[in-house]
Amino acid sequence: TSFHYGIMALKRINYDKKELDRRREESLNENRDVIVWSNDRVIQWLTTIQGLKEYANNLAESGVHGGL
């Protein structure tokens, strides 16, 4: 499922790596453009939510990304 949704997210940006990198850079410190978030960025966001911080690291290397 993670792989499938990752491909769908890439398709939405026409498989443009530069566009992906640009959009990821722009959303590093803001909670926007979730679809381009990496697994690390999802974990970073979860640590800011009260009650989820202690569970956020359980997602490390899980494949969960913004496209899901």
PDB file of C-alpha atoms in Angstrom:
ATOM      1  CA  THR A   1       0.000   0.000   0.000  1.00  0.00           C
ATOM      2  CA  SER A   2       2.780   2.454   0.886  1.00  0.00           C
ATOM      3  CA  PHE A   3       4.500   1.784  -2.433  1.00  0.00           C
ATOM      4  CA  HIS A   4       1.247   2.191  -4.376  1.00  0.00           C
ATOM      5  CA  TYR A   5       0.420   5.538  -2.770  1.00  0.00           C
ATOM      6  CA  GLY A   6       4.016   6.689  -3.222  1.00  0.00           C
ATOM      7  CA  ILE A   7       3.693   6.094  -6.967  1.00  0.00           C
ATOM      8  CA  MET A   8       0.365   7.955  -6.996  1.00  0.00           C
ATOM      9  CA  ALA A   9       1.979  10.921  -5.219  1.00  0.00           C
ATOM     10  CA  LEU A  10       4.827  10.959  -7.744  1.00  0.00           C
ATOM     11  CA  LYS A  11       2.330  10.818 -10.591  1.00  0.00           C
ATOM     12  CA  ARG A  12       0.575  13.916  -9.228  1.00  0.00           C
ATOM     13  CA  ILE A  13       3.820  15.859  -9.646  1.00  0.00           C
ATOM     14  CA  ASN A  14       4.574  14.289 -13.047  1.00  0.00           C
ATOM     15  CA  TYR A  15       7.491  12.254 -11.646  1.00  0.00           C
ATOM     16  CA  ASP A  16       9.521  15.483 -11.407  1.00  0.00           C
ATOM     17  CA  LYS A  17      12.301  14.990  -8.813  1.00  0.00           C
ATOM     18  CA  LYS A  18      13.170  18.693  -8.778  1.00  0.00           C
ATOM     19  CA  GLU A  19       9.534  19.565  -8.072  1.00  0.00           C
ATOM     20  CA  LEU A  20       9.411  16.960  -5.304  1.00  0.00           C
ATOM     21  CA  ASP A  21      12.595  18.329  -3.728  1.00  0.00           C
ATOM     22  CA  ARG A  22      11.355  21.929  -4.010  1.00  0.00           C
ATOM     23  CA  ARG A  23       7.997  21.138  -2.424  1.00  0.00           C
ATOM     24  CA  ARG A  24       9.620  19.099   0.365  1.00  0.00           C
ATOM     25  CA  GLU A  25      12.003  21.957   1.106  1.00  0.00           C
ATOM     26  CA  GLU A  26       9.110  24.425   1.288  1.00  0.00           C
ATOM     27  CA  SER A  27       7.161  22.241   3.715  1.00  0.00           C
ATOM     28  CA  LEU A  28      10.027  21.351   6.054  1.00  0.00           C
ATOM     29  CA  ASN A  29       8.976  23.773   8.772  1.00  0.00           C
ATOM     30  CA  GLU A  30       5.300  24.199   7.921  1.00  0.00           C
ATOM     31  CA  ASN A  31       2.414  21.770   8.149  1.00  0.00           C
ATOM     32  CA  ARG A  32       1.415  21.971   4.502  1.00  0.00           C
ATOM     33  CA  ASP A  33       1.808  19.997   1.269  1.00  0.00           C
ATOM     34  CA  VAL A  34       1.621  16.754   3.226  1.00  0.00           C
ATOM     35  CA  ILE A  35       1.637  14.610   0.080  1.00  0.00           C
ATOM     36  CA  VAL A  36       5.390  15.185  -0.391  1.00  0.00           C
ATOM     37  CA  TRP A  37       6.369  14.481   3.214  1.00  0.00           C
ATOM     38  CA  SER A  38       8.926  11.759   3.835  1.00  0.00           C
ATOM     39  CA  ASN A  39       8.685   9.224   6.637  1.00  0.00           C
ATOM     40  CA  ASP A  40      11.030  11.397   8.715  1.00  0.00           C
ATOM     41  CA  ARG A  41       8.850  14.473   8.179  1.00  0.00           C
ATOM     42  CA  VAL A  42       5.712  12.573   9.244  1.00  0.00           C
ATOM     43  CA  ILE A  43       7.512  11.496  12.427  1.00  0.00           C
ATOM     44  CA  GLN A  44       8.671  15.077  13.041  1.00  0.00           C
ATOM     45  CA  TRP A  45       5.077  16.293  12.744  1.00  0.00           C
ATOM     46  CA  LEU A  46       3.726  13.593  15.068  1.00  0.00           C
ATOM     47  CA  THR A  47       6.170  14.619  17.797  1.00  0.00           C
ATOM     48  CA  THR A  48       4.421  18.007  17.925  1.00  0.00           C
ATOM     49  CA  ILE A  49       1.042  16.461  18.768  1.00  0.00           C
ATOM     50  CA  GLN A  50       0.323  15.942  22.444  1.00  0.00           C
ATOM     51  CA  GLY A  51      -0.304  12.283  23.165  1.00  0.00           C
ATOM     52  CA  LEU A  52       1.410  11.026  20.008  1.00  0.00           C
ATOM     53  CA  LYS A  53       4.982  12.120  20.699  1.00  0.00           C
ATOM     54  CA  GLU A  54       5.805   8.938  22.599  1.00  0.00           C
ATOM     55  CA  TYR A  55       4.612   6.772  19.691  1.00  0.00           C
ATOM     56  CA  ALA A  56       6.087   8.736  16.782  1.00  0.00           C
ATOM     57  CA  ASN A  57       9.389   6.856  16.672  1.00  0.00           C
ATOM     58  CA  ASN A  58       7.507   3.584  16.189  1.00  0.00           C
ATOM     59  CA  LEU A  59       7.003   4.717  12.585  1.00  0.00           C
ATOM     60  CA  ALA A  60      10.740   4.888  11.826  1.00  0.00           C
ATOM     61  CA  GLU A  61      11.487   2.950   8.631  1.00  0.00           C
ATOM     62  CA  SER A  62       7.836   1.871   8.463  1.00  0.00           C
ATOM     63  CA  GLY A  63       7.179   3.230   4.990  1.00  0.00           C
ATOM     64  CA  VAL A  64       4.535   5.659   6.230  1.00  0.00           C
ATOM     65  CA  HIS A  65       4.829   8.864   4.196  1.00  0.00           C
ATOM     66  CA  GLY A  66       2.710  11.867   3.297  1.00  0.00           C
ATOM     67  CA  GLY A  67       1.237  10.184   0.239  1.00  0.00           C
ATOM     68  CA  LEU A  68      -0.647   7.778   2.478  1.00  0.00           C
TER      69      LEU A  68
END
